[in-house]
C-alpha positions as MATLAB code, in Angstrom:
seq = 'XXXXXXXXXXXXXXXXXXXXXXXXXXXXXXXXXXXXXXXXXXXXXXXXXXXXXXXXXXXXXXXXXXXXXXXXXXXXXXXXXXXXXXXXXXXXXXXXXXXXXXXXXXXXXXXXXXXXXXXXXXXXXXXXXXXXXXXXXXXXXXXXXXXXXXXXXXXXXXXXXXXXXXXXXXXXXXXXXXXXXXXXXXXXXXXXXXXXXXXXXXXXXXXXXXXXXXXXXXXXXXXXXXXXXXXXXXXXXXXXXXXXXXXXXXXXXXXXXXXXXXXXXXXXXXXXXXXXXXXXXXXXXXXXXXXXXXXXXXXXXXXX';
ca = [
     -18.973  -20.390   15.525;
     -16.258  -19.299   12.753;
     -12.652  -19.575   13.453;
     -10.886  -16.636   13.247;
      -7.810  -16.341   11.136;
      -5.176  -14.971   13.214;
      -1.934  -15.744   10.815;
      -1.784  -14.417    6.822;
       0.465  -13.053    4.477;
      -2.656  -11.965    2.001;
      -2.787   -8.452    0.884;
      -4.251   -6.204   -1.576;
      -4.066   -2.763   -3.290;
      -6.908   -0.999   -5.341;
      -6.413   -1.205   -9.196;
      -8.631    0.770  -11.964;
     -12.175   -1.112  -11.496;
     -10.700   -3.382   -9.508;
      -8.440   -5.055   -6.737;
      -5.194   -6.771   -6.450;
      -4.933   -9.572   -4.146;
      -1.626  -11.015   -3.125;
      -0.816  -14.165   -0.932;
       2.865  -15.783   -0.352;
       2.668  -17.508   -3.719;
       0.555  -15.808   -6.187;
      -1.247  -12.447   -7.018;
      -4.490  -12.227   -8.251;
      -6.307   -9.194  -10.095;
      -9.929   -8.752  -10.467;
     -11.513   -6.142  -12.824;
     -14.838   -5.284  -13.234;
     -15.097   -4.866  -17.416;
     -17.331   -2.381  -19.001;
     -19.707   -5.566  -19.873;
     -20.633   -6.147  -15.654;
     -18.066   -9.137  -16.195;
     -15.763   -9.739  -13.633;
     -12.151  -11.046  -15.076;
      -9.534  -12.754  -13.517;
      -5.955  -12.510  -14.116;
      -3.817  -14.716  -12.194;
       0.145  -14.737  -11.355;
       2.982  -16.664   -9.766;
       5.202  -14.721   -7.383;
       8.739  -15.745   -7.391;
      10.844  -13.639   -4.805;
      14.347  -12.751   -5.217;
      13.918  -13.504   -1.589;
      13.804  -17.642   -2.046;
      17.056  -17.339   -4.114;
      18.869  -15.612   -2.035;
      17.677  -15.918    1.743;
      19.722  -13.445    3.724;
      17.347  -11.229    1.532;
      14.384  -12.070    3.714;
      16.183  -11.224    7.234;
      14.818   -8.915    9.026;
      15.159   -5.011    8.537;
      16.549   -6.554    5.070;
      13.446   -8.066    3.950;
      11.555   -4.442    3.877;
      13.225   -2.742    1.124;
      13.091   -5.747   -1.092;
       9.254   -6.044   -0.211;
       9.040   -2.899   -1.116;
      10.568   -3.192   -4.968;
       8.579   -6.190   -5.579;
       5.022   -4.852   -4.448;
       5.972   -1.892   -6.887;
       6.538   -4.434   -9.917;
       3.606   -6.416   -8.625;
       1.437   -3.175   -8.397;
       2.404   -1.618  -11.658;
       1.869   -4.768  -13.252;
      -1.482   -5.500  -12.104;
      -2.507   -1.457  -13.245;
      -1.746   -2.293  -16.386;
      -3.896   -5.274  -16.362;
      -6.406   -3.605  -14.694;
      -6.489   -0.089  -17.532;
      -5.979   -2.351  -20.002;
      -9.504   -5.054  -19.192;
     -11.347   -1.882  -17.928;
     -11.318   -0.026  -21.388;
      -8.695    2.520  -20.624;
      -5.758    1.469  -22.214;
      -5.688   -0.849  -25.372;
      -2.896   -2.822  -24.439;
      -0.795   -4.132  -21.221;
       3.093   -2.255  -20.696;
       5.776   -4.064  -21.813;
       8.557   -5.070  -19.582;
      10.379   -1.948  -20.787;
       7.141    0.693  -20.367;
       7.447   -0.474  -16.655;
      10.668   -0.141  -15.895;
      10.309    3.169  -17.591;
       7.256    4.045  -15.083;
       8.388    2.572  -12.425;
      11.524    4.731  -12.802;
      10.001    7.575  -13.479;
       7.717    7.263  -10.155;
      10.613    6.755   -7.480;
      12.149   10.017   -9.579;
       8.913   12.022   -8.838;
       8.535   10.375   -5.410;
      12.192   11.661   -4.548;
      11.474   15.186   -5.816;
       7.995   15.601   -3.598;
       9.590   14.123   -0.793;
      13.234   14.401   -0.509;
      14.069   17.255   -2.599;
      11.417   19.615   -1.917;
      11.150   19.115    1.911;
      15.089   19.243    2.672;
      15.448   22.191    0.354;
      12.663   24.342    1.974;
      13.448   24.038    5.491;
      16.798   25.427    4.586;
      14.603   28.538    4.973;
      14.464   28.114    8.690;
      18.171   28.608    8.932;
      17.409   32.144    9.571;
      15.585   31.421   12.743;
      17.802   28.785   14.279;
      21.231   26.400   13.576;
      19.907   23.568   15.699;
      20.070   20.747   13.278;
      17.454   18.925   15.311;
      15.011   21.705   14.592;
      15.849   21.391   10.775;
      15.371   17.607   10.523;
      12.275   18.409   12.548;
      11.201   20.953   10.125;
      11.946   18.902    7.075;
      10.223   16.314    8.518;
       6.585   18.264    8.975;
       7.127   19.493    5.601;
       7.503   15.766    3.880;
       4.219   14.833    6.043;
       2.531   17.725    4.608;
       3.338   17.702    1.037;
       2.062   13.502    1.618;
      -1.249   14.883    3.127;
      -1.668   17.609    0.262;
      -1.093   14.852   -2.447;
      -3.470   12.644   -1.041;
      -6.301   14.852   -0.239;
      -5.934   16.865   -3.515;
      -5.707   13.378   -5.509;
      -9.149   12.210   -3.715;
     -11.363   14.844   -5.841;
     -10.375   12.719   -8.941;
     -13.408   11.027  -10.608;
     -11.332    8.190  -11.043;
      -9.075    8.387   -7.842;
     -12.240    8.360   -5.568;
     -13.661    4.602   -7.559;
     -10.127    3.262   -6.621;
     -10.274    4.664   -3.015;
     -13.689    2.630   -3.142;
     -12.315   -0.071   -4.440;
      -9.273    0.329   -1.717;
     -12.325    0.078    1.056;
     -13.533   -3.096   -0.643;
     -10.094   -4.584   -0.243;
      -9.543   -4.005    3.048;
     -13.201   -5.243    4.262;
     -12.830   -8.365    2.256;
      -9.476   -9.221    4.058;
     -10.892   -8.597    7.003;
     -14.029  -11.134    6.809;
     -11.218  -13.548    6.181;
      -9.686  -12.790    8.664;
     -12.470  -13.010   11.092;
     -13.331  -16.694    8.888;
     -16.730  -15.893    7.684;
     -18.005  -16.493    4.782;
     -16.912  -14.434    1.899;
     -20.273  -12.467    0.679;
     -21.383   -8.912    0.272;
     -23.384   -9.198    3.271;
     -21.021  -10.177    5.272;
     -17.634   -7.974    4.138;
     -19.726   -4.874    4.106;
     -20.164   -5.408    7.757;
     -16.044   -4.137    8.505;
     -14.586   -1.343    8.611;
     -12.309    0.286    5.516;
      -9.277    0.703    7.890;
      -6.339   -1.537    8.319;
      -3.395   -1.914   10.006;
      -1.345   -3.986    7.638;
      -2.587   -0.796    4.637;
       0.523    0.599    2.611;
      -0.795    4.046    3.654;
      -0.073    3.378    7.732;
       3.497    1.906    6.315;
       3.823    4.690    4.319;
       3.158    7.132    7.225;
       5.397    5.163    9.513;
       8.335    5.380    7.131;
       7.957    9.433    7.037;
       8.102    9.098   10.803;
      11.100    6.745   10.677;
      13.031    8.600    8.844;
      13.182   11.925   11.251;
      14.637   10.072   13.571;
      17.283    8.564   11.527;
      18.081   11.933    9.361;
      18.615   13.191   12.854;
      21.830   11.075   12.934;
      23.225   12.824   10.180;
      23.187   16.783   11.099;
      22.420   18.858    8.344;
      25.501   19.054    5.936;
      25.008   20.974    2.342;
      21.732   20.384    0.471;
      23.278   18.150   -1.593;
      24.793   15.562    0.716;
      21.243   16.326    2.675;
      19.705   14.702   -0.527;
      22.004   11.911   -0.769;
      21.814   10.988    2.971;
      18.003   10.828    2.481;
      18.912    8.046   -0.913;
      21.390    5.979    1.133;
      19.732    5.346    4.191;
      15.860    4.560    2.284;
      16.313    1.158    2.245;
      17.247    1.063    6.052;
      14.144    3.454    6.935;
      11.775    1.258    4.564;
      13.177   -2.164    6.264;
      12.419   -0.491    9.308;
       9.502    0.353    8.847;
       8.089   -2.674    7.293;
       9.144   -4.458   10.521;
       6.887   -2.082   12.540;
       3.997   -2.723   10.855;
       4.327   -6.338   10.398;
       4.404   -6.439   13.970;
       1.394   -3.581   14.289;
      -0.564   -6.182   12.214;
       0.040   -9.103   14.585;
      -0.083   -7.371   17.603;
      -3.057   -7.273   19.971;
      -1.810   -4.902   22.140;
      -3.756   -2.051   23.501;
      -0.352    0.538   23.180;
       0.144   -0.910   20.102;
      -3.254   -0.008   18.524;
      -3.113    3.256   20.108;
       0.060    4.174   18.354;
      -1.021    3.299   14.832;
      -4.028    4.981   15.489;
      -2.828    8.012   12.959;
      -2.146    5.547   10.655;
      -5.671    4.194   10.365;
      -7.116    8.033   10.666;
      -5.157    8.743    7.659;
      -6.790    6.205    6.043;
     -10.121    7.778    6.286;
      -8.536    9.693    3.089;
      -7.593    6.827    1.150;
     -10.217    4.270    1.307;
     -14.063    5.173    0.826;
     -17.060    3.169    1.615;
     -17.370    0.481   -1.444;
     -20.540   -0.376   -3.664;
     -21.733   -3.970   -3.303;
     -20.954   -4.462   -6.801;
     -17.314   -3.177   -5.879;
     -17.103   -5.441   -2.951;
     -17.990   -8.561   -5.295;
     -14.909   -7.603   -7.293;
     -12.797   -7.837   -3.963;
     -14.435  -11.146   -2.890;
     -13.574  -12.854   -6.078;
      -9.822  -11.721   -6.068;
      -9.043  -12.714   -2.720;
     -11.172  -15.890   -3.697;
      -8.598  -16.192   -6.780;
      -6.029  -16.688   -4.701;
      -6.344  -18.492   -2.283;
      -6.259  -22.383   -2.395;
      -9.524  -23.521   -2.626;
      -9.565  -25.381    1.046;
      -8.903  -21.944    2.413;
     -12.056  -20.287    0.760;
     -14.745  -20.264    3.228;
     -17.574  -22.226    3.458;
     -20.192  -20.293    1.832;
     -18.371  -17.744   -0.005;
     -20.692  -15.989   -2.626;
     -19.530  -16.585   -6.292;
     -19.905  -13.619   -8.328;
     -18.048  -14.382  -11.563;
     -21.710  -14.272  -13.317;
     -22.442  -13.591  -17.059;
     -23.615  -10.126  -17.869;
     -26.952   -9.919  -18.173;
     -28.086   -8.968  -21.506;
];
């Protein structure tokens, strides 16, 4: 009988034909290329974190997890546009930082901005600032479930959702220590608990009951509030779903049930060939005494 694997720090995210796997040590992005090929493109991950360890205490750790999966993530969609035909070349360090900035801009105007600014409208109902933050609140989760469900009629948004399914049933064969093959991975379900969309669900949540805390002053200091206290919410947050992933408690599953509903938008059911793409990131790396016995290799020629 297979052992199952009860302890990891691997994760993934969907790239453009393909997925990102990371582990405590390295990342690892595979990419299906216009030839049937699969390529490889391996990485080191050094964390701020091991320089500086009160970085990695808890409720500290989140927000810094959180600015290196970016950087990690934007990297590795680079990689992934560029081997995949779509881009002739990978950013430089500069075109990141540049897109990076210019997504936590956007990402403040959808969901700060707009949702503090338009429940300002309810003020004509009620001056309970409970009822505001409340408000604000619904709105932000609304705009998030808008985005998301308007982005998913993209050609090229639904491959990655499929290729966000593949991820997620690849980690979870690990997991469960079976051998890594199409057979097998297509077996589990596309929902998970450790996904960035339940973390990004439980930081919307999160934050209502800390904006709460701070009335509802002016729009503008409304704004700033919402800046300041981010990193707080996100570290947080990241220590609720760490322990959501661990946990195999019945209240516990219950709770992030939502979380894995929502995830019904984000993640589609994978083609095989999509799901060999998966196996051979996560296969990438891992050390090779962690692969499993009889793990399919898939890293093949293209036919002619």
């Amino acid at each position: 009988m297979s052992k199952r694997i009860t302890d990891l720090a691997v994760g993934g995210q969907a790239v453009i034909e393909g997925v990102m796997m990371r582990d405590a040590d390295r990342t690892a992005t595979a990419v299906r290329l216009p030839t049937g090929e699969i390529e490889v493109e391996t990485h080191t991950v050094t964390s701020i974190r091991d320089r500086y360890p009160i970085l990695n205490l808890p409720l500290i750790r989140g927000s810094v997890i959180m600015i290196e999966s970016l950087v990690i993530g934007m990297r590795a969609l680079s990689f992934s546009a560029q081997a995949a035909g779509e881009e002739d070349e990978q950013m430089t360090k500069k075109e990141l930082a540049m897109t990076i900035g210019f997504a936590l801009v956007l990402a403040s105007v959808l969901f700060i901005v707009i949702p503090t600014g338009a429940a300002h409208l309810a003020a004509a109902y009620t001056n309970d600032p409970v009822v505001f933050n409340l408000i604000e609140g619904g709105i932000r989760l609304t705009v998030f479930l808008l985005y998301i469900w308007g982005i998913s009629f993209m050609d090229g948004i639904h491959r990655v959702f499929q290729y966000h399914g593949a991820e997620h049933k690849t980690i979870h064969c690990y997991e469960a220590g079976l051998p890594l093959t199409v057979e097998n991975v297509q077996q589990f379900t596309r929902l998970h608990p450790r996904c960035g969309t339940n973390f990004l669900l439980i930081v919307m949540i999160v934050a209502i009951v800390f904006h709460v805390f701070f009335g509802w002053p002016d729009l503008w200091l409304r704004i700033l509030s919402r800046l300041a206290i981010l990193p707080v919410v996100a570290g947080v947050s990241y220590e609720i779903i760490r322990f959501a992933g661990r946990s195999e408690s019945r209240l516990v599953r219950i709770l992030i049930t939502p979380g894995l509903w929502l995830q019904y938008l984000t993640t589609r059911p994978p083609a095989d060939e999509m799901v060999e793409v998966a196996i051979e990131s996560l296969k990438a790396v891992l050390p090779p005494d962690q692969i499993p016995a009889g793990s399919g290799n898939y890293r093949k020629e293209a036919s002619c």
